[in-house]
CSV table of C-alpha atoms in Angstrom, one decimal:
chain,number,residue,atom,x,y,z
A,1,MET,CA,81.1,96.9,75.0
A,2,ALA,CA,81.7,94.2,77.6
A,3,PHE,CA,83.3,90.9,77.8
A,4,SER,CA,81.4,88.2,76.2
A,5,LEU,CA,81.8,85.3,78.5
A,6,PHE,CA,78.5,84.5,79.9
A,7,SER,CA,74.9,83.4,79.3
A,8,THR,CA,71.8,85.4,80.4
A,9,LYS,CA,69.9,84.9,83.6
A,10,ASN,CA,67.4,87.0,85.6
A,11,ARG,CA,67.4,88.7,89.0
A,12,ILE,CA,70.8,89.8,88.8
A,13,ILE,CA,72.9,91.1,91.6
A,14,ASN,CA,75.6,93.7,91.0
A,15,LEU,CA,79.0,93.1,92.5
A,16,VAL,CA,82.0,95.6,92.6
A,17,ILE,CA,85.2,94.1,93.9
A,18,ASN,CA,88.5,96.3,94.2
A,19,ASP,CA,91.6,96.3,96.1
A,20,HIS,CA,89.7,97.6,99.5
A,21,SER,CA,86.2,96.4,99.4
A,22,ILE,CA,83.4,94.3,98.2
A,23,ARG,CA,80.2,95.9,97.4
A,24,PHE,CA,76.7,94.4,96.3
A,25,LEU,CA,73.6,96.2,95.0
A,26,GLU,CA,70.2,94.9,94.0
A,27,LEU,CA,68.2,97.3,91.8
A,28,LYS,CA,64.7,98.2,92.7
A,29,GLN,CA,63.7,100.2,89.6
A,30,GLU,CA,65.5,101.7,86.6
A,31,ASN,CA,63.6,104.9,86.3
A,32,PRO,CA,64.6,106.7,88.4
A,33,PRO,CA,67.5,104.4,89.2
A,34,THR,CA,66.8,103.2,92.7
A,35,PRO,CA,68.6,100.6,94.8
A,36,GLN,CA,66.5,98.2,96.7
A,37,ARG,CA,69.3,96.9,99.0
A,38,TRP,CA,73.0,97.0,99.2
A,39,MET,CA,76.0,96.1,101.5
A,40,GLU,CA,79.7,96.6,101.7
A,41,ARG,CA,82.7,94.9,103.2
A,42,PHE,CA,86.2,96.3,103.7
A,43,LEU,CA,89.1,94.2,102.4
A,44,PRO,CA,92.4,94.3,104.4
A,45,PRO,CA,95.5,95.1,102.3
A,46,GLY,CA,97.2,92.2,100.6
A,47,ILE,CA,94.2,90.1,99.5
A,48,ILE,CA,93.7,91.8,96.1
A,49,THR,CA,96.6,93.9,94.8
A,50,ASP,CA,96.3,96.0,91.6
A,51,GLY,CA,93.2,94.1,90.7
A,52,LYS,CA,94.8,90.6,91.0
A,53,ILE,CA,93.8,88.1,93.7
A,54,ALA,CA,97.0,87.8,95.8
A,55,ASP,CA,95.4,85.8,98.7
A,56,PHE,CA,93.0,83.4,97.1
A,57,GLU,CA,92.1,81.5,100.4
A,58,SER,CA,91.3,84.8,102.4
A,59,LEU,CA,89.1,86.2,99.5
A,60,SER,CA,87.2,83.1,99.1
A,61,SER,CA,86.5,83.0,102.9
A,62,ILE,CA,85.3,86.6,103.0
A,63,LEU,CA,83.3,86.3,99.9
A,64,GLU,CA,81.7,83.1,101.3
A,65,GLU,CA,80.6,85.1,104.4
A,66,CYS,CA,79.4,88.0,102.3
A,67,ILE,CA,77.3,85.7,100.2
A,68,ASP,CA,75.7,84.1,103.3
A,69,ASP,CA,75.2,87.3,105.1
A,70,TRP,CA,73.7,89.0,102.1
A,71,LYS,CA,71.7,86.0,101.1
A,72,ILE,CA,72.6,86.1,97.5
A,73,ARG,CA,73.6,82.5,97.0
A,74,ARG,CA,72.5,80.9,93.7
A,75,ARG,CA,71.8,84.4,92.3
A,76,SER,CA,73.2,85.7,89.0
A,77,ILE,CA,75.8,88.2,89.4
A,78,ARG,CA,77.2,91.1,87.1
A,79,PHE,CA,80.7,92.2,88.2
A,80,ILE,CA,83.1,95.0,87.4
A,81,VAL,CA,86.5,93.8,86.0
A,82,PRO,CA,89.0,95.6,88.3
A,83,ASP,CA,90.4,98.7,86.7
A,84,PRO,CA,94.2,97.8,86.7
A,85,LEU,CA,93.4,94.8,84.5
A,86,VAL,CA,91.8,96.7,81.8
A,87,ILE,CA,93.3,98.4,78.9
A,88,ILE,CA,91.7,100.4,75.9
A,89,ARG,CA,93.7,100.6,72.6
A,90,LYS,CA,93.0,101.9,69.3
A,91,VAL,CA,93.8,99.4,66.6
A,92,THR,CA,93.4,99.7,62.7
A,93,ILE,CA,92.3,96.7,60.5
A,94,PRO,CA,91.7,96.4,56.7
A,95,ALA,CA,88.3,97.8,55.7
A,96,ASP,CA,87.4,94.4,53.9
A,97,VAL,CA,87.2,92.7,57.1
A,98,GLN,CA,83.6,91.9,57.5
A,99,GLU,CA,81.6,92.6,60.6
A,100,ASP,CA,81.1,89.1,61.6
A,101,GLU,CA,84.9,88.3,60.9
A,102,ILE,CA,86.4,91.1,63.1
A,103,LYS,CA,86.6,89.1,66.3
A,104,GLY,CA,88.2,86.2,64.6
A,105,TYR,CA,90.7,88.6,62.9
A,106,LEU,CA,91.6,90.2,66.2
A,107,TYR,CA,92.3,86.8,67.7
A,108,LEU,CA,94.7,86.0,64.8
A,109,GLU,CA,96.4,89.3,64.9
A,110,LEU,CA,97.0,89.3,68.7
A,111,GLY,CA,100.7,89.0,69.4
A,112,SER,CA,101.8,89.8,65.9
A,113,SER,CA,100.4,93.2,64.6
A,114,ILE,CA,98.3,93.8,67.9
A,115,HIS,CA,100.4,93.7,71.0
A,116,LEU,CA,98.9,93.7,74.4
A,117,PRO,CA,100.8,93.6,77.8
A,118,PHE,CA,99.4,90.1,78.5
A,119,GLU,CA,98.8,86.9,76.7
A,120,GLU,CA,95.3,85.4,76.2
A,121,PRO,CA,93.1,88.3,76.5
A,122,VAL,CA,89.4,88.3,76.9
A,123,PHE,CA,88.3,91.3,74.9
A,124,ASP,CA,85.6,93.2,72.9
A,125,TYR,CA,85.7,96.1,70.4
A,126,TYR,CA,83.9,99.2,69.3
A,127,ALA,CA,83.9,100.1,65.5
A,128,MET,CA,84.9,103.7,64.8
A,129,ILE,CA,86.1,105.2,61.5
A,130,ASP,CA,85.9,103.4,58.2
A,131,ASN,CA,87.7,105.3,55.5
A,132,GLY,CA,87.2,102.6,52.7
A,133,LYS,CA,90.8,101.3,53.2
A,134,THR,CA,91.1,100.8,56.9
A,135,LYS,CA,88.8,100.6,59.9
A,136,ASP,CA,89.7,102.1,63.4
A,137,LEU,CA,88.4,100.0,66.3
A,138,LEU,CA,88.8,100.6,70.1
A,139,LEU,CA,89.9,97.4,71.7
A,140,PHE,CA,88.9,96.7,75.3
A,141,ALA,CA,91.0,94.0,76.9
A,142,ALA,CA,91.9,92.3,80.1
A,143,PRO,CA,94.0,89.1,80.9
A,144,GLU,CA,91.7,86.2,80.7
A,145,GLN,CA,93.5,84.3,83.4
A,146,ASN,CA,92.8,87.0,86.1
A,147,VAL,CA,89.2,87.8,84.9
A,148,MET,CA,88.4,83.9,85.1
A,149,GLU,CA,89.9,83.7,88.5
A,150,TYR,CA,87.0,85.8,89.7
A,151,VAL,CA,84.5,84.1,87.6
A,152,ASP,CA,85.7,80.6,88.9
A,153,LEU,CA,85.7,81.8,92.5
A,154,LEU,CA,82.1,83.2,92.4
A,155,SER,CA,81.0,80.0,90.6
A,156,ARG,CA,82.7,77.8,93.4
A,157,LEU,CA,80.7,79.8,95.8
A,158,LYS,CA,77.4,79.0,94.1
A,159,VAL,CA,76.6,82.3,92.5
A,160,ASN,CA,76.3,82.6,88.8
A,161,PRO,CA,78.5,85.3,86.9
A,162,VAL,CA,76.4,86.3,83.8
A,163,ALA,CA,78.0,89.5,82.7
A,164,ALA,CA,81.2,91.6,83.3
A,165,ASP,CA,81.7,95.4,82.7
A,166,ILE,CA,84.4,98.0,83.1
A,167,SER,CA,83.9,100.9,85.6
A,168,PRO,CA,84.0,103.9,83.3
A,169,LEU,CA,81.1,102.5,81.1
A,170,SER,CA,79.0,101.6,84.3
A,171,LEU,CA,79.5,105.3,85.5
A,172,TYR,CA,78.7,106.7,82.2
A,173,ARG,CA,75.6,104.5,81.8
A,174,LEU,CA,74.1,106.1,85.0
A,175,TYR,CA,75.3,109.5,83.9
A,176,HIS,CA,73.5,109.1,80.5
A,177,LYS,CA,70.4,107.5,82.3
A,178,LEU,CA,70.1,110.7,84.4
A,179,ASP,CA,70.0,112.9,81.2
A,180,ARG,CA,73.2,114.6,82.3
A,181,ALA,CA,75.1,113.9,78.9
A,182,SER,CA,74.9,116.6,76.1
A,183,ALA,CA,75.5,116.6,72.5
A,184,ASP,CA,79.3,116.6,71.2
A,185,GLU,CA,80.3,116.1,74.8
A,186,VAL,CA,84.0,115.3,75.5
A,187,LEU,CA,83.8,114.1,79.1
A,188,PHE,CA,86.8,113.4,81.5
A,189,THR,CA,85.7,110.8,84.3
A,190,VAL,CA,87.7,110.8,87.4
A,191,GLN,CA,87.0,107.7,89.7
A,192,PHE,CA,88.7,108.7,93.0
A,193,ASP,CA,88.7,105.8,95.4
A,194,LEU,CA,90.5,105.1,98.7
A,195,THR,CA,93.2,103.1,97.2
A,196,SER,CA,93.2,104.1,93.4
A,197,VAL,CA,92.3,106.6,90.9
A,198,ASN,CA,91.0,105.7,87.3
A,199,LEU,CA,90.8,108.4,84.7
A,200,CYS,CA,88.9,108.0,81.3
A,201,ILE,CA,88.0,110.3,78.5
A,202,PHE,CA,84.8,109.8,76.6
A,203,ASP,CA,84.3,111.2,73.1
A,204,GLU,CA,80.5,111.5,73.2
A,205,THR,CA,79.5,108.0,74.3
A,206,VAL,CA,82.8,106.2,73.7
A,207,PRO,CA,85.7,105.7,76.1
A,208,ILE,CA,88.8,106.5,74.2
A,209,VAL,CA,91.5,106.4,76.7
A,210,MET,CA,91.8,105.2,80.2
A,211,ARG,CA,94.7,105.5,82.9
A,212,HIS,CA,94.8,103.9,86.3
A,213,PHE,CA,96.9,104.7,89.3
A,214,SER,CA,97.3,103.2,92.8
A,215,LEU,CA,97.3,105.3,95.7
A,216,PRO,CA,99.6,104.6,98.7
A,217,PHE,CA,97.6,102.9,101.5
A,218,ALA,CA,98.9,102.5,105.1
A,219,ILE,CA,96.1,100.6,107.0
A,220,ASP,CA,97.4,102.1,110.3
A,221,ASP,CA,96.6,105.6,109.2
A,222,TRP,CA,92.9,104.8,108.7
A,223,GLU,CA,89.9,104.1,111.0
A,224,ILE,CA,87.5,101.9,109.0
A,225,THR,CA,83.9,101.7,110.6
A,226,LYS,CA,80.4,101.1,109.2
A,227,ASP,CA,77.5,103.5,109.2
A,228,THR,CA,73.8,102.7,109.8
A,229,LEU,CA,73.4,102.0,106.1
A,230,GLY,CA,75.9,99.2,106.0
A,231,LEU,CA,78.5,101.2,104.2
A,232,MET,CA,82.3,101.9,105.1
A,233,VAL,CA,83.2,105.1,106.8
A,234,CYS,CA,86.9,105.8,106.5
A,235,LYS,CA,88.7,108.4,108.6
A,236,PHE,CA,92.2,109.4,108.0
A,237,ASN,CA,94.4,109.6,111.2
A,238,GLY,CA,97.9,110.1,109.4
A,239,GLU,CA,99.6,113.2,108.5
A,240,PRO,CA,97.6,115.5,106.3
A,241,GLU,CA,100.6,116.3,104.3
A,242,GLU,CA,100.7,112.6,103.0
A,243,LEU,CA,97.2,113.0,101.4
A,244,VAL,CA,98.2,116.3,99.9
A,245,ILE,CA,101.1,114.7,98.2
A,246,GLN,CA,98.9,111.9,96.8
A,247,PHE,CA,96.4,114.4,95.5
A,248,GLU,CA,99.2,116.5,93.9
A,249,ASP,CA,100.5,113.3,92.0
A,250,ILE,CA,97.0,112.7,90.8
A,251,PHE,CA,96.4,116.3,89.6
A,252,LYS,CA,99.8,115.9,87.7
A,253,GLU,CA,98.4,112.8,86.1
A,254,ILE,CA,95.2,114.5,85.2
A,255,ASN,CA,97.2,117.3,83.6
A,256,LYS,CA,99.2,114.8,81.6
A,257,LEU,CA,96.0,113.1,80.3
A,258,LEU,CA,94.6,116.4,79.3
A,259,ASP,CA,97.8,117.4,77.5
A,260,PHE,CA,97.8,113.9,75.7
A,261,TYR,CA,94.3,114.3,74.5
A,262,ARG,CA,94.8,117.9,73.2
A,263,TYR,CA,98.1,116.9,71.5
A,264,SER,CA,96.5,113.7,70.0
A,265,GLN,CA,93.4,115.6,68.8
A,266,ASN,CA,95.3,118.8,67.5
A,267,HIS,CA,95.1,117.6,63.9
A,268,ASN,CA,91.4,116.9,64.2
A,269,GLU,CA,88.4,119.3,64.5
A,270,LYS,CA,87.5,117.7,68.0
A,271,GLN,CA,86.7,120.0,70.8
A,272,ASP,CA,88.6,120.2,74.0
A,273,ILE,CA,87.4,118.5,77.2
A,274,THR,CA,84.0,120.0,78.1
A,275,LYS,CA,83.4,118.6,81.5
A,276,PHE,CA,85.0,116.7,84.5
A,277,LEU,CA,82.8,114.0,86.1
A,278,LEU,CA,84.1,113.2,89.6
A,279,ASN,CA,83.0,110.0,91.5
A,280,GLY,CA,84.5,107.7,94.0
A,281,ASP,CA,84.4,106.4,97.7
A,282,HIS,CA,87.4,108.4,98.8
A,283,PRO,CA,86.5,110.1,102.2
A,284,MET,CA,87.9,113.5,100.9
A,285,LEU,CA,85.9,113.5,97.9
A,286,MET,CA,84.3,117.0,98.3
A,287,ALA,CA,87.7,118.4,99.2
A,288,ILE,CA,88.9,116.9,95.8
A,289,TYR,CA,86.0,118.3,94.1
A,290,ASP,CA,86.6,122.0,95.5
A,291,GLU,CA,90.2,121.7,94.6
A,292,MET,CA,89.3,120.6,91.0
A,293,LYS,CA,87.0,123.6,90.6
A,294,GLU,CA,89.8,125.9,91.8
A,295,ARG,CA,92.4,124.5,89.5
A,296,TYR,CA,90.5,124.0,86.3
A,297,GLU,CA,88.5,126.2,84.1
A,298,ILE,CA,86.7,123.1,82.9
A,299,PRO,CA,83.4,122.6,84.7
A,300,VAL,CA,83.4,119.8,87.4
A,301,ASP,CA,80.2,117.7,87.9
A,302,LEU,CA,79.3,115.1,90.6
A,303,ILE,CA,76.5,112.5,90.3
A,304,ARG,CA,74.1,113.2,92.9
A,305,ILE,CA,70.8,111.3,93.2
A,306,GLU,CA,68.5,113.1,95.6
A,307,HIS,CA,65.0,111.8,96.4
A,308,ASP,CA,62.1,114.1,97.3
A,309,ALA,CA,60.9,114.2,100.9
A,310,LYS,CA,57.6,112.6,99.8
A,311,SER,CA,59.3,109.4,98.8
A,312,LYS,CA,60.9,109.0,102.4
A,313,GLN,CA,64.1,107.9,100.6
A,314,MET,CA,67.5,109.3,101.3
A,315,SER,CA,69.9,110.4,98.6
A,316,ILE,CA,72.1,107.6,97.2
A,317,PRO,CA,75.6,107.6,98.8
A,318,ALA,CA,78.6,108.0,96.6
A,319,ASN,CA,79.9,104.5,97.4
A,320,LEU,CA,76.8,103.0,95.5
A,321,ILE,CA,77.0,105.1,92.3
A,322,LEU,CA,79.2,102.6,90.5
A,323,PRO,CA,77.3,99.5,91.2
A,324,LEU,CA,74.1,101.5,90.5
A,325,GLY,CA,75.5,102.2,87.0
A,326,LEU,CA,76.4,98.5,86.7
A,327,ALA,CA,72.9,97.5,87.6
A,328,LEU,CA,71.6,99.4,84.5
A,329,LYS,CA,73.6,97.2,82.1
A,330,GLU,CA,71.7,94.8,80.0
A,331,VAL,CA,72.7,91.3,79.9
A,332,GLN,CA,73.2,90.0,76.2
């Protein structure tokens, strides 16, 4: 499940770009997942808005500096398609459409029987139930124009985009690699970042529904510095009540998605949500974790990767969990 735009190359760098940061990670080894090197750059508001490039010149200039500083020019790149651009939708097609004809069929039906909130999507699909008359598919789509703006920009800056992924799949890939998944699991992932929150429900290994929400972000209320690892440290200097209101709004959205899943599955034999998986770069992540444990009877999990003292390696910071999951993606 990824966007098939690219060819295969080796020595791949993993890049995560969102509204407030650019992160890169290079993988040292897959088992256990271990980063070799990483870096992060804060993006001021207004350069990327809701996943779309708003100030192309500024982003190009900052990215060029990053590519030079991080010494990744002419390297192959995997990247995450920004969450606000991605939709997941269930579609039904006739059962007699053959496997090698599905993509062509979907192209023909886009805009007629299959409606998306944008034209000319780049997409992939996952086959689900086939009852002999119809086939159910999960369609993963994003506007091609916005995705290609990132591809073209990276190519112009002399790096080579070879694969794109979506953040819930990258997160789940790492979760699965660490043997945290269990049979018949229904996992609710909560990616809680500085400027946005992404919610996704997995039925076993398949992301079946996703919702994205922007958080209000006033740069004057935050102090942004770097730590000795080269990662952002964000300290909130505004009124605490502002964050409380933001968090309450997100908890309401979590409740809505819980209710939606329970209602949509009430005629099936599917079980309820079995676990929350919380992740993200929000500086209040542990407070959010404690609040979720207090509010919900559903267990709440965090991905933590601790190294033993003999390895002389520190635990992997939360900022790196998503690019580390991306690094485990195979390029096809």
